[in-house]
Amino acid sequence: MEPAVSLAVCALLFLLWVRVKGLEFVLIHQRWVFVCLFLLPLSLIFDIYYYVRAWVVFKLSSAPRLHGQRVRDIQKQVREWKEQGSKTFMCTGRPGWLTVSLRVGKYKKTHKNIMINLMDILEVDTKKQIVRVEPLVTMGQVTALLTSIGWTLPVLPELDDLTVGGLIMGTGIESSSHKYGLFQHICTAYELVLADGSFVRCTPSENSDLFYAVPWSCGTLGFLVAAEIRIIPAKKYVKLRFEPVRGLEAICNKFTRESQRPENHFVEGLLYSLDEAVIMTGVMTDKAEPSKLNSIGSYYKPWFFKHVENYLKANEGGLEYIPLRHYYHRHTRSIFWELQDIIPFGNNPIFRYLFGWMVPPKISLLKLTQGETLRKLYEQHHVVQDMLVPMKCLSQAVHTFHNDIHVYPIWLCPFILPSQPGLVHPKGDEAELYVDIGAYGEPRVKHFEARSCMRQLEKFVRSVHGFQMLYADCYMSREEFWEMFDGSLYHRLRERLGCQDAFPERGAPVACREVSVPSL
């Protein structure tokens, strides 16, 4: 009974402390207490439930049988909205706090919510090398299934909770994107319910205008109900090389060279300061040297970005063999490096061994419980941004990030951007190598002011024909937004498909903090 009594006494003392300090004070200044005691166990329960559900559904093959009925139900909801006079815009009924985007869309309170309960893998066709999935399928589901049968996606974005729908209607990227492009570029077909309730399938050869307009449209052309995505054979491990590089010019040259080498399956860079980085290159393999095997995804292992930093501190390169699924989700446990601001001691060996099996807390639960005060603090004193710029502008872009926000580490991920119709394409008529510069954390620039600093950064990105990932806060005016993105095909389809009264325009009237646009 002694452990139970001790636990009860601790719980009582904690409640008294909360009573004295106030719940808001605890949530803001000692958030790790709330996260460790409540959100970590709750996140674990969520993960177990969704894993078991996905396994049972796939084993029983019930999803394909039910999919058609679920799509007809969505069509029915849209037609009822139309019959009732189309009084408000439509949006998905998925609560805003469930999305990975840090922004909670207020539009869901004023728009007509269409319930879309589509979260299953429908079919894996290894002959055609295609997986057909519903839009709420997560990357965690995909890797759990595909790697178990020897297959994978050519581009498999990092975080477990990212959904197929979010990665198509928004965007997705990974360290294999220098070979395969963005997530949209490995998709071969989309199935949608349009503003009039009709169903349509689009491919590069069938309804091709709609196929190329859907990516980045964030649900403003129709409701995505299924997608077909390319798959490729998987191997057991990633043979990963770590190389510390010093000097910004040397970093940019090394990163560009490695990104141009087709023999590299994966290329990634972590920039720890303006002139210090570790460049990583990897290839898939079925063989591993036992002495160099590193199961980095195990709960007791150091956070990946901290592990990589050790190579920089030692100033020597290294070679490791990482299990494929561990590699894909190498930044998941630490949410890249965001978790260090929430649980400062999260990478401590004692914490990892005792509680690491519950990490990370789900981003959706962090959003749900953050409160208005904490949300405003994050808005003004925290940056979560991904900017996509031409590789030839990398050095200039890094200097701009350093001067405007000064956040480290910075994630560098190369990708090839094909010359295709749609919202995002290179300035010329040929494919061009780009780089995603990801900045996540608290700015260390003096007198940081979110709006002015981010507008300055957005202006630079527009000037080099770059693009901002729109899951995050955006401060551009409508005119600036459409200067960054090519809206010609998008607006033509909006008019043709009768979307003006059905869905809000992408980025209208401004794609900024004051007006919420559909989150990913």
mmCIF file of C-alpha atoms in Angstrom, residues 334-462:
data_model
loop_
_atom_site.group_PDB
_atom_site.id
_atom_site.type_symbol
_atom_site.label_atom_id
_atom_site.label_comp_id
_atom_site.label_asym_id
_atom_site.label_seq_id
_atom_site.Cartn_x
_atom_site.Cartn_y
_atom_site.Cartn_z
ATOM 1 C CA SER A 334 11.286 14.977 -30.453
ATOM 2 C CA ILE A 335 8.878 16.623 -32.962
ATOM 3 C CA PHE A 336 12.057 17.696 -34.735
ATOM 4 C CA TRP A 337 13.382 19.808 -31.809
ATOM 5 C CA GLU A 338 10.163 21.369 -30.579
ATOM 6 C CA LEU A 339 9.784 18.984 -27.628
ATOM 7 C CA GLN A 340 12.835 20.459 -25.871
ATOM 8 C CA ASP A 341 10.809 23.641 -25.293
ATOM 9 C CA ILE A 342 7.913 21.636 -23.823
ATOM 10 C CA ILE A 343 9.837 19.030 -21.801
ATOM 11 C CA PRO A 344 13.293 20.588 -21.210
ATOM 12 C CA PHE A 345 14.683 17.367 -19.711
ATOM 13 C CA GLY A 346 13.080 15.101 -22.330
ATOM 14 C CA ASN A 347 16.425 13.963 -23.762
ATOM 15 C CA ASN A 348 17.846 13.126 -20.341
ATOM 16 C CA PRO A 349 18.757 9.394 -20.277
ATOM 17 C CA ILE A 350 16.777 8.816 -17.070
ATOM 18 C CA PHE A 351 13.619 10.357 -18.551
ATOM 19 C CA ARG A 352 14.054 8.462 -21.821
ATOM 20 C CA TYR A 353 14.414 5.082 -20.121
ATOM 21 C CA LEU A 354 11.534 5.635 -17.671
ATOM 22 C CA PHE A 355 9.020 7.560 -19.782
ATOM 23 C CA GLY A 356 10.374 7.720 -23.336
ATOM 24 C CA TRP A 357 7.987 4.970 -24.463
ATOM 25 C CA MET A 358 5.119 7.484 -24.130
ATOM 26 C CA VAL A 359 6.854 10.245 -26.144
ATOM 27 C CA PRO A 360 5.879 12.278 -28.093
ATOM 28 C CA PRO A 361 2.658 13.912 -26.948
ATOM 29 C CA LYS A 362 0.250 14.245 -29.845
ATOM 30 C CA ILE A 363 0.404 17.662 -31.485
ATOM 31 C CA SER A 364 -3.394 17.700 -31.647
ATOM 32 C CA LEU A 365 -3.658 17.338 -27.849
ATOM 33 C CA LEU A 366 -1.013 20.026 -27.323
ATOM 34 C CA LYS A 367 -3.136 22.354 -29.461
ATOM 35 C CA LEU A 368 -6.369 21.398 -27.713
ATOM 36 C CA THR A 369 -4.983 22.213 -24.275
ATOM 37 C CA GLN A 370 -2.775 25.216 -24.966
ATOM 38 C CA GLY A 371 -5.371 27.899 -24.162
ATOM 39 C CA GLU A 372 -5.656 31.394 -25.609
ATOM 40 C CA THR A 373 -2.838 32.908 -23.537
ATOM 41 C CA LEU A 374 -0.331 30.260 -24.548
ATOM 42 C CA ARG A 375 -1.504 30.424 -28.160
ATOM 43 C CA LYS A 376 -0.770 34.164 -28.246
ATOM 44 C CA LEU A 377 2.636 33.612 -26.657
ATOM 45 C CA TYR A 378 3.484 31.043 -29.335
ATOM 46 C CA GLU A 379 2.235 33.383 -32.038
ATOM 47 C CA GLN A 380 4.485 36.219 -30.916
ATOM 48 C CA HIS A 381 7.523 34.362 -29.567
ATOM 49 C CA HIS A 382 7.712 31.133 -31.538
ATOM 50 C CA VAL A 383 8.373 30.333 -35.187
ATOM 51 C CA VAL A 384 7.269 27.267 -37.139
ATOM 52 C CA GLN A 385 7.943 27.906 -40.815
ATOM 53 C CA ASP A 386 9.043 26.068 -43.942
ATOM 54 C CA MET A 387 10.196 28.151 -46.894
ATOM 55 C CA LEU A 388 10.925 26.563 -50.268
ATOM 56 C CA VAL A 389 13.596 28.395 -52.277
ATOM 57 C CA PRO A 390 15.731 27.546 -55.323
ATOM 58 C CA MET A 391 18.906 25.690 -54.343
ATOM 59 C CA LYS A 392 21.003 28.367 -56.082
ATOM 60 C CA CYS A 393 19.698 30.853 -53.458
ATOM 61 C CA LEU A 394 20.539 28.686 -50.429
ATOM 62 C CA SER A 395 23.391 30.816 -49.070
ATOM 63 C CA GLN A 396 21.396 34.034 -49.425
ATOM 64 C CA ALA A 397 18.350 32.370 -47.837
ATOM 65 C CA VAL A 398 20.291 31.093 -44.815
ATOM 66 C CA HIS A 399 21.690 34.592 -44.221
ATOM 67 C CA THR A 400 18.150 35.990 -44.414
ATOM 68 C CA PHE A 401 16.818 33.424 -41.909
ATOM 69 C CA HIS A 402 19.760 34.181 -39.615
ATOM 70 C CA ASN A 403 19.195 37.946 -39.717
ATOM 71 C CA ASP A 404 15.379 37.950 -39.590
ATOM 72 C CA ILE A 405 14.585 35.229 -37.024
ATOM 73 C CA HIS A 406 17.821 33.532 -35.839
ATOM 74 C CA VAL A 407 16.386 30.104 -35.039
ATOM 75 C CA TYR A 408 18.572 26.998 -34.816
ATOM 76 C CA PRO A 409 18.759 24.146 -35.649
ATOM 77 C CA ILE A 410 17.511 24.699 -39.208
ATOM 78 C CA TRP A 411 16.319 21.772 -41.316
ATOM 79 C CA LEU A 412 17.577 21.585 -44.905
ATOM 80 C CA CYS A 413 15.742 19.219 -47.259
ATOM 81 C CA PRO A 414 16.339 19.263 -51.044
ATOM 82 C CA PHE A 415 13.636 18.533 -53.609
ATOM 83 C CA ILE A 416 13.199 18.562 -57.344
ATOM 84 C CA LEU A 417 10.330 20.775 -58.514
ATOM 85 C CA PRO A 418 8.950 19.616 -61.903
ATOM 86 C CA SER A 419 7.628 22.101 -64.440
ATOM 87 C CA GLN A 420 3.926 21.192 -64.200
ATOM 88 C CA PRO A 421 0.708 23.237 -64.126
ATOM 89 C CA GLY A 422 -0.679 24.263 -60.754
ATOM 90 C CA LEU A 423 -0.082 26.620 -57.878
ATOM 91 C CA VAL A 424 3.603 25.736 -57.450
ATOM 92 C CA HIS A 425 6.158 25.302 -60.232
ATOM 93 C CA PRO A 426 9.603 26.670 -61.210
ATOM 94 C CA LYS A 427 9.933 30.025 -62.919
ATOM 95 C CA GLY A 428 11.281 28.447 -66.115
ATOM 96 C CA ASP A 429 10.049 25.580 -68.274
ATOM 97 C CA GLU A 430 12.376 22.970 -66.801
ATOM 98 C CA ALA A 431 12.497 21.135 -63.485
ATOM 99 C CA GLU A 432 14.617 22.911 -60.879
ATOM 100 C CA LEU A 433 16.311 21.840 -57.660
ATOM 101 C CA TYR A 434 14.847 23.568 -54.588
ATOM 102 C CA VAL A 435 15.471 23.322 -50.860
ATOM 103 C CA ASP A 436 13.054 23.396 -47.938
ATOM 104 C CA ILE A 437 14.417 25.553 -45.114
ATOM 105 C CA GLY A 438 12.598 24.620 -41.912
ATOM 106 C CA ALA A 439 12.837 26.878 -38.856
ATOM 107 C CA TYR A 440 11.135 25.692 -35.667
ATOM 108 C CA GLY A 441 11.677 27.310 -32.302
ATOM 109 C CA GLU A 442 12.073 30.537 -30.367
ATOM 110 C CA PRO A 443 13.663 33.405 -32.351
ATOM 111 C CA ARG A 444 16.839 34.780 -30.858
ATOM 112 C CA VAL A 445 16.952 37.937 -32.939
ATOM 113 C CA LYS A 446 16.689 41.132 -30.871
ATOM 114 C CA HIS A 447 13.291 42.844 -30.787
ATOM 115 C CA PHE A 448 11.560 40.039 -32.684
ATOM 116 C CA GLU A 449 8.063 41.049 -33.794
ATOM 117 C CA ALA A 450 6.225 38.244 -35.538
ATOM 118 C CA ARG A 451 4.326 40.186 -38.166
ATOM 119 C CA SER A 452 7.098 42.508 -39.365
ATOM 120 C CA CYS A 453 9.847 39.857 -39.259
ATOM 121 C CA MET A 454 7.781 37.252 -41.088
ATOM 122 C CA ARG A 455 6.608 39.741 -43.728
ATOM 123 C CA GLN A 456 10.240 40.579 -44.366
ATOM 124 C CA LEU A 457 11.082 36.881 -44.750
ATOM 125 C CA GLU A 458 8.077 36.301 -47.027
ATOM 126 C CA LYS A 459 9.169 39.218 -49.188
ATOM 127 C CA PHE A 460 12.575 37.622 -49.691
ATOM 128 C CA VAL A 461 11.019 34.266 -50.595
ATOM 129 C CA ARG A 462 8.800 35.925 -53.204
#
